[in-house]
Amino acid sequence: MSEAIGRPGGAALPRPMGIGEILSTAFQLYRRYWRTLLAIAAVVVVPFTLLQYLIGDQVRIRGEETAKTVNGVVVVETSSWAVGIAGLVTALAGLVMFLVLTGAITRAVAAEVAGEDPSVEQSYRFGFHRFWSVLLVSVLVGLATVAGLILFIIPGIYIGVRLAVSIEALVVEGRRGTQAMGRSWELVGGHWWHAFGTLLVAALLTGLVNALITAPFSATNWFVQGLVAAVATVVTLPYGVLVGVLLYLDLRARKEQLTLETLRTELQTSAA
């Protein structure tokens, strides 16, 4: 077990932190545990990203080869439909595995903040174990955010930020469904701008890094594009999750007496 990270001469996590400190601490944790984090992300991201790009390329090629006009109507032959269905099945499988990855990597990051060093196997075991809970919370948060966006853009953004740490509440505290959403709503309350600023800057940073990695290869073939896109996602995804977990712990530290011992106990209980 490794020591929990803390700033030199300061208290160890969890503690209230500013936006800059959350981002810098996430980078420190990333540097310390990059092998585990990248391995967890790569297991799902690399094969499914390559498969997605392959099927996209096949759909484009088959569409060009088999689409024909009969009496003014475009008819697509069975082979193109088969490729399209295969793409849909792959997308659904990718969604399932992404939800498993979400649980796995969030769990790993939370454990690392608590001073533990979880393995890839342990992280994915938790991800599969909590799949349905992660799916439910993700769907509910998505629906609530979309409903806000349909009404007006600003309510959707507001709701999305208030519910931003729902998955963290599920993974760390074992809260399910609307309980996890209610916990996030409670924690972000009174600190909305702090949470919004943290998430916005983290999204801009990861988006910039992703673009810098992928842009030079935009004119290459599907395999190179898919491989580079997978690398970019593997590199940036763990950092975004780190920021989310640290924000969650920061919000808890602002509102309650949260210690490392409490955090470790909660992680052990939620994994049971």
PDB file of N, CA and C in Angstrom, residues 90-146:
ATOM      1  N   THR A  90     -21.928  -3.458 -32.250  1.00  0.00           N
ATOM      2  CA  THR A  90     -20.641  -3.046 -31.709  1.00  0.00           C
ATOM      3  C   THR A  90     -20.778  -1.809 -30.837  1.00  0.00           C
ATOM      4  N   ALA A  91     -21.611  -0.867 -31.278  1.00  0.00           N
ATOM      5  CA  ALA A  91     -21.829   0.352 -30.499  1.00  0.00           C
ATOM      6  C   ALA A  91     -22.456   0.035 -29.145  1.00  0.00           C
ATOM      7  N   LEU A  92     -23.440  -0.875 -29.139  1.00  0.00           N
ATOM      8  CA  LEU A  92     -24.078  -1.261 -27.882  1.00  0.00           C
ATOM      9  C   LEU A  92     -23.088  -1.975 -26.961  1.00  0.00           C
ATOM     10  N   ALA A  93     -22.282  -2.865 -27.543  1.00  0.00           N
ATOM     11  CA  ALA A  93     -21.272  -3.552 -26.746  1.00  0.00           C
ATOM     12  C   ALA A  93     -20.247  -2.563 -26.194  1.00  0.00           C
ATOM     13  N   GLY A  94     -19.903  -1.584 -27.041  1.00  0.00           N
ATOM     14  CA  GLY A  94     -18.973  -0.556 -26.591  1.00  0.00           C
ATOM     15  C   GLY A  94     -19.539   0.265 -25.451  1.00  0.00           C
ATOM     16  N   LEU A  95     -20.853   0.564 -25.522  1.00  0.00           N
ATOM     17  CA  LEU A  95     -21.506   1.310 -24.446  1.00  0.00           C
ATOM     18  C   LEU A  95     -21.470   0.523 -23.138  1.00  0.00           C
ATOM     19  N   VAL A  96     -21.761  -0.766 -23.230  1.00  0.00           N
ATOM     20  CA  VAL A  96     -21.722  -1.626 -22.037  1.00  0.00           C
ATOM     21  C   VAL A  96     -20.330  -1.617 -21.422  1.00  0.00           C
ATOM     22  N   MET A  97     -19.317  -1.796 -22.259  1.00  0.00           N
ATOM     23  CA  MET A  97     -17.955  -1.843 -21.745  1.00  0.00           C
ATOM     24  C   MET A  97     -17.500  -0.479 -21.227  1.00  0.00           C
ATOM     25  N   PHE A  98     -18.001   0.602 -21.833  1.00  0.00           N
ATOM     26  CA  PHE A  98     -17.645   1.927 -21.329  1.00  0.00           C
ATOM     27  C   PHE A  98     -18.208   2.143 -19.930  1.00  0.00           C
ATOM     28  N   LEU A  99     -19.421   1.647 -19.680  1.00  0.00           N
ATOM     29  CA  LEU A  99     -20.009   1.759 -18.339  1.00  0.00           C
ATOM     30  C   LEU A  99     -19.208   0.936 -17.334  1.00  0.00           C
ATOM     31  N   VAL A 100     -18.766  -0.252 -17.763  1.00  0.00           N
ATOM     32  CA  VAL A 100     -17.902  -1.065 -16.900  1.00  0.00           C
ATOM     33  C   VAL A 100     -16.596  -0.319 -16.630  1.00  0.00           C
ATOM     34  N   LEU A 101     -16.041   0.288 -17.686  1.00  0.00           N
ATOM     35  CA  LEU A 101     -14.807   1.062 -17.539  1.00  0.00           C
ATOM     36  C   LEU A 101     -15.003   2.234 -16.589  1.00  0.00           C
ATOM     37  N   THR A 102     -16.154   2.896 -16.673  1.00  0.00           N
ATOM     38  CA  THR A 102     -16.433   4.022 -15.788  1.00  0.00           C
ATOM     39  C   THR A 102     -16.367   3.601 -14.325  1.00  0.00           C
ATOM     40  N   GLY A 103     -17.034   2.497 -14.002  1.00  0.00           N
ATOM     41  CA  GLY A 103     -16.986   1.992 -12.635  1.00  0.00           C
ATOM     42  C   GLY A 103     -15.598   1.561 -12.229  1.00  0.00           C
ATOM     43  N   ALA A 104     -14.897   0.890 -13.150  1.00  0.00           N
ATOM     44  CA  ALA A 104     -13.565   0.358 -12.840  1.00  0.00           C
ATOM     45  C   ALA A 104     -12.563   1.465 -12.587  1.00  0.00           C
ATOM     46  N   ILE A 105     -12.518   2.452 -13.468  1.00  0.00           N
ATOM     47  CA  ILE A 105     -11.494   3.480 -13.344  1.00  0.00           C
ATOM     48  C   ILE A 105     -11.820   4.456 -12.218  1.00  0.00           C
ATOM     49  N   THR A 106     -13.117   4.716 -11.977  1.00  0.00           N
ATOM     50  CA  THR A 106     -13.488   5.576 -10.846  1.00  0.00           C
ATOM     51  C   THR A 106     -13.105   4.919  -9.534  1.00  0.00           C
ATOM     52  N   ARG A 107     -13.357   3.624  -9.446  1.00  0.00           N
ATOM     53  CA  ARG A 107     -12.978   2.869  -8.262  1.00  0.00           C
ATOM     54  C   ARG A 107     -11.460   2.893  -8.058  1.00  0.00           C
ATOM     55  N   ALA A 108     -10.706   2.688  -9.134  1.00  0.00           N
ATOM     56  CA  ALA A 108      -9.249   2.671  -9.038  1.00  0.00           C
ATOM     57  C   ALA A 108      -8.714   4.017  -8.574  1.00  0.00           C
ATOM     58  N   VAL A 109      -9.257   5.092  -9.143  1.00  0.00           N
ATOM     59  CA  VAL A 109      -8.801   6.433  -8.780  1.00  0.00           C
ATOM     60  C   VAL A 109      -9.113   6.731  -7.319  1.00  0.00           C
ATOM     61  N   ALA A 110     -10.334   6.408  -6.875  1.00  0.00           N
ATOM     62  CA  ALA A 110     -10.706   6.653  -5.486  1.00  0.00           C
ATOM     63  C   ALA A 110      -9.802   5.868  -4.535  1.00  0.00           C
ATOM     64  N   ALA A 111      -9.500   4.629  -4.895  1.00  0.00           N
ATOM     65  CA  ALA A 111      -8.623   3.805  -4.062  1.00  0.00           C
ATOM     66  C   ALA A 111      -7.210   4.374  -4.020  1.00  0.00           C
ATOM     67  N   GLU A 112      -6.749   4.899  -5.155  1.00  0.00           N
ATOM     68  CA  GLU A 112      -5.403   5.478  -5.199  1.00  0.00           C
ATOM     69  C   GLU A 112      -5.311   6.736  -4.355  1.00  0.00           C
ATOM     70  N   VAL A 113      -6.366   7.556  -4.374  1.00  0.00           N
ATOM     71  CA  VAL A 113      -6.394   8.748  -3.526  1.00  0.00           C
ATOM     72  C   VAL A 113      -6.334   8.346  -2.056  1.00  0.00           C
ATOM     73  N   ALA A 114      -6.965   7.205  -1.730  1.00  0.00           N
ATOM     74  CA  ALA A 114      -6.964   6.712  -0.353  1.00  0.00           C
ATOM     75  C   ALA A 114      -5.649   6.050   0.026  1.00  0.00           C
ATOM     76  N   GLY A 115      -4.706   5.979  -0.918  1.00  0.00           N
ATOM     77  CA  GLY A 115      -3.394   5.419  -0.610  1.00  0.00           C
ATOM     78  C   GLY A 115      -3.226   3.971  -0.991  1.00  0.00           C
ATOM     79  N   GLU A 116      -4.212   3.404  -1.677  1.00  0.00           N
ATOM     80  CA  GLU A 116      -4.120   2.020  -2.112  1.00  0.00           C
ATOM     81  C   GLU A 116      -3.589   1.973  -3.549  1.00  0.00           C
ATOM     82  N   ASP A 117      -3.245   0.793  -4.005  1.00  0.00           N
ATOM     83  CA  ASP A 117      -2.730   0.612  -5.362  1.00  0.00           C
ATOM     84  C   ASP A 117      -3.442  -0.577  -5.997  1.00  0.00           C
ATOM     85  N   PRO A 118      -4.691  -0.371  -6.465  1.00  0.00           N
ATOM     86  CA  PRO A 118      -5.500  -1.472  -6.989  1.00  0.00           C
ATOM     87  C   PRO A 118      -4.966  -1.989  -8.309  1.00  0.00           C
ATOM     88  N   SER A 119      -5.223  -3.253  -8.568  1.00  0.00           N
ATOM     89  CA  SER A 119      -4.797  -3.858  -9.826  1.00  0.00           C
ATOM     90  C   SER A 119      -5.873  -3.657 -10.887  1.00  0.00           C
ATOM     91  N   VAL A 120      -5.516  -3.917 -12.140  1.00  0.00           N
ATOM     92  CA  VAL A 120      -6.482  -3.837 -13.231  1.00  0.00           C
ATOM     93  C   VAL A 120      -7.602  -4.849 -13.016  1.00  0.00           C
ATOM     94  N   GLU A 121      -7.239  -6.041 -12.580  1.00  0.00           N
ATOM     95  CA  GLU A 121      -8.245  -7.087 -12.348  1.00  0.00           C
ATOM     96  C   GLU A 121      -9.232  -6.679 -11.270  1.00  0.00           C
ATOM     97  N   GLN A 122      -8.733  -6.150 -10.150  1.00  0.00           N
ATOM     98  CA  GLN A 122      -9.616  -5.718  -9.067  1.00  0.00           C
ATOM     99  C   GLN A 122     -10.556  -4.619  -9.532  1.00  0.00           C
ATOM    100  N   SER A 123     -10.031  -3.689 -10.313  1.00  0.00           N
ATOM    101  CA  SER A 123     -10.841  -2.562 -10.777  1.00  0.00           C
ATOM    102  C   SER A 123     -11.969  -3.034 -11.689  1.00  0.00           C
ATOM    103  N   TYR A 124     -11.653  -3.955 -12.621  1.00  0.00           N
ATOM    104  CA  TYR A 124     -12.684  -4.439 -13.536  1.00  0.00           C
ATOM    105  C   TYR A 124     -13.669  -5.370 -12.850  1.00  0.00           C
ATOM    106  N   ARG A 125     -13.218  -6.077 -11.840  1.00  0.00           N
ATOM    107  CA  ARG A 125     -14.155  -6.903 -11.078  1.00  0.00           C
ATOM    108  C   ARG A 125     -15.223  -6.014 -10.448  1.00  0.00           C
ATOM    109  N   PHE A 126     -14.793  -4.879  -9.900  1.00  0.00           N
ATOM    110  CA  PHE A 126     -15.745  -3.931  -9.326  1.00  0.00           C
ATOM    111  C   PHE A 126     -16.631  -3.349 -10.417  1.00  0.00           C
ATOM    112  N   GLY A 127     -16.040  -3.007 -11.588  1.00  0.00           N
ATOM    113  CA  GLY A 127     -16.810  -2.429 -12.673  1.00  0.00           C
ATOM    114  C   GLY A 127     -17.933  -3.331 -13.142  1.00  0.00           C
ATOM    115  N   PHE A 128     -17.650  -4.622 -13.295  1.00  0.00           N
ATOM    116  CA  PHE A 128     -18.687  -5.573 -13.694  1.00  0.00           C
ATOM    117  C   PHE A 128     -19.711  -5.771 -12.570  1.00  0.00           C
ATOM    118  N   HIS A 129     -19.229  -5.775 -11.333  1.00  0.00           N
ATOM    119  CA  HIS A 129     -20.119  -5.997 -10.192  1.00  0.00           C
ATOM    120  C   HIS A 129     -21.136  -4.863 -10.051  1.00  0.00           C
ATOM    121  N   ARG A 130     -20.723  -3.627 -10.404  1.00  0.00           N
ATOM    122  CA  ARG A 130     -21.587  -2.459 -10.237  1.00  0.00           C
ATOM    123  C   ARG A 130     -22.145  -1.963 -11.570  1.00  0.00           C
ATOM    124  N   PHE A 131     -22.124  -2.816 -12.596  1.00  0.00           N
ATOM    125  CA  PHE A 131     -22.544  -2.379 -13.927  1.00  0.00           C
ATOM    126  C   PHE A 131     -23.958  -1.810 -13.931  1.00  0.00           C
ATOM    127  N   TRP A 132     -24.928  -2.542 -13.396  1.00  0.00           N
ATOM    128  CA  TRP A 132     -26.318  -2.108 -13.467  1.00  0.00           C
ATOM    129  C   TRP A 132     -26.543  -0.831 -12.674  1.00  0.00           C
ATOM    130  N   SER A 133     -25.844  -0.678 -11.583  1.00  0.00           N
ATOM    131  CA  SER A 133     -25.971   0.552 -10.790  1.00  0.00           C
ATOM    132  C   SER A 133     -25.408   1.741 -11.557  1.00  0.00           C
ATOM    133  N   VAL A 134     -24.244   1.544 -12.185  1.00  0.00           N
ATOM    134  CA  VAL A 134     -23.651   2.622 -12.982  1.00  0.00           C
ATOM    135  C   VAL A 134     -24.549   2.975 -14.161  1.00  0.00           C
ATOM    136  N   LEU A 135     -25.112   1.957 -14.809  1.00  0.00           N
ATOM    137  CA  LEU A 135     -26.023   2.189 -15.931  1.00  0.00           C
ATOM    138  C   LEU A 135     -27.226   3.017 -15.494  1.00  0.00           C
ATOM    139  N   LEU A 136     -27.847   2.637 -14.386  1.00  0.00           N
ATOM    140  CA  LEU A 136     -29.039   3.344 -13.905  1.00  0.00           C
ATOM    141  C   LEU A 136     -28.721   4.805 -13.600  1.00  0.00           C
ATOM    142  N   VAL A 137     -27.652   5.033 -12.855  1.00  0.00           N
ATOM    143  CA  VAL A 137     -27.297   6.407 -12.500  1.00  0.00           C
ATOM    144  C   VAL A 137     -26.953   7.211 -13.749  1.00  0.00           C
ATOM    145  N   SER A 138     -26.218   6.605 -14.689  1.00  0.00           N
ATOM    146  CA  SER A 138     -25.842   7.305 -15.920  1.00  0.00           C
ATOM    147  C   SER A 138     -27.078   7.698 -16.730  1.00  0.00           C
ATOM    148  N   VAL A 139     -28.041   6.777 -16.840  1.00  0.00           N
ATOM    149  CA  VAL A 139     -29.268   7.058 -17.594  1.00  0.00           C
ATOM    150  C   VAL A 139     -30.070   8.161 -16.911  1.00  0.00           C
ATOM    151  N   LEU A 140     -30.231   8.080 -15.598  1.00  0.00           N
ATOM    152  CA  LEU A 140     -31.011   9.079 -14.869  1.00  0.00           C
ATOM    153  C   LEU A 140     -30.372  10.460 -14.958  1.00  0.00           C
ATOM    154  N   VAL A 141     -29.057  10.520 -14.787  1.00  0.00           N
ATOM    155  CA  VAL A 141     -28.353  11.807 -14.890  1.00  0.00           C
ATOM    156  C   VAL A 141     -28.472  12.354 -16.304  1.00  0.00           C
ATOM    157  N   GLY A 142     -28.322  11.480 -17.308  1.00  0.00           N
ATOM    158  CA  GLY A 142     -28.442  11.905 -18.692  1.00  0.00           C
ATOM    159  C   GLY A 142     -29.824  12.449 -19.005  1.00  0.00           C
ATOM    160  N   LEU A 143     -30.860  11.752 -18.547  1.00  0.00           N
ATOM    161  CA  LEU A 143     -32.230  12.203 -18.797  1.00  0.00           C
ATOM    162  C   LEU A 143     -32.504  13.545 -18.120  1.00  0.00           C
ATOM    163  N   ALA A 144     -32.044  13.690 -16.883  1.00  0.00           N
ATOM    164  CA  ALA A 144     -32.265  14.944 -16.158  1.00  0.00           C
ATOM    165  C   ALA A 144     -31.558  16.106 -16.855  1.00  0.00           C
ATOM    166  N   THR A 145     -30.341  15.864 -17.321  1.00  0.00           N
ATOM    167  CA  THR A 145     -29.589  16.917 -18.005  1.00  0.00           C
ATOM    168  C   THR A 145     -30.224  17.273 -19.342  1.00  0.00           C
ATOM    169  N   VAL A 146     -30.621  16.257 -20.112  1.00  0.00           N
ATOM    170  CA  VAL A 146     -31.254  16.498 -21.413  1.00  0.00           C
ATOM    171  C   VAL A 146     -32.572  17.256 -21.235  1.00  0.00           C
TER     172      VAL A 146
END
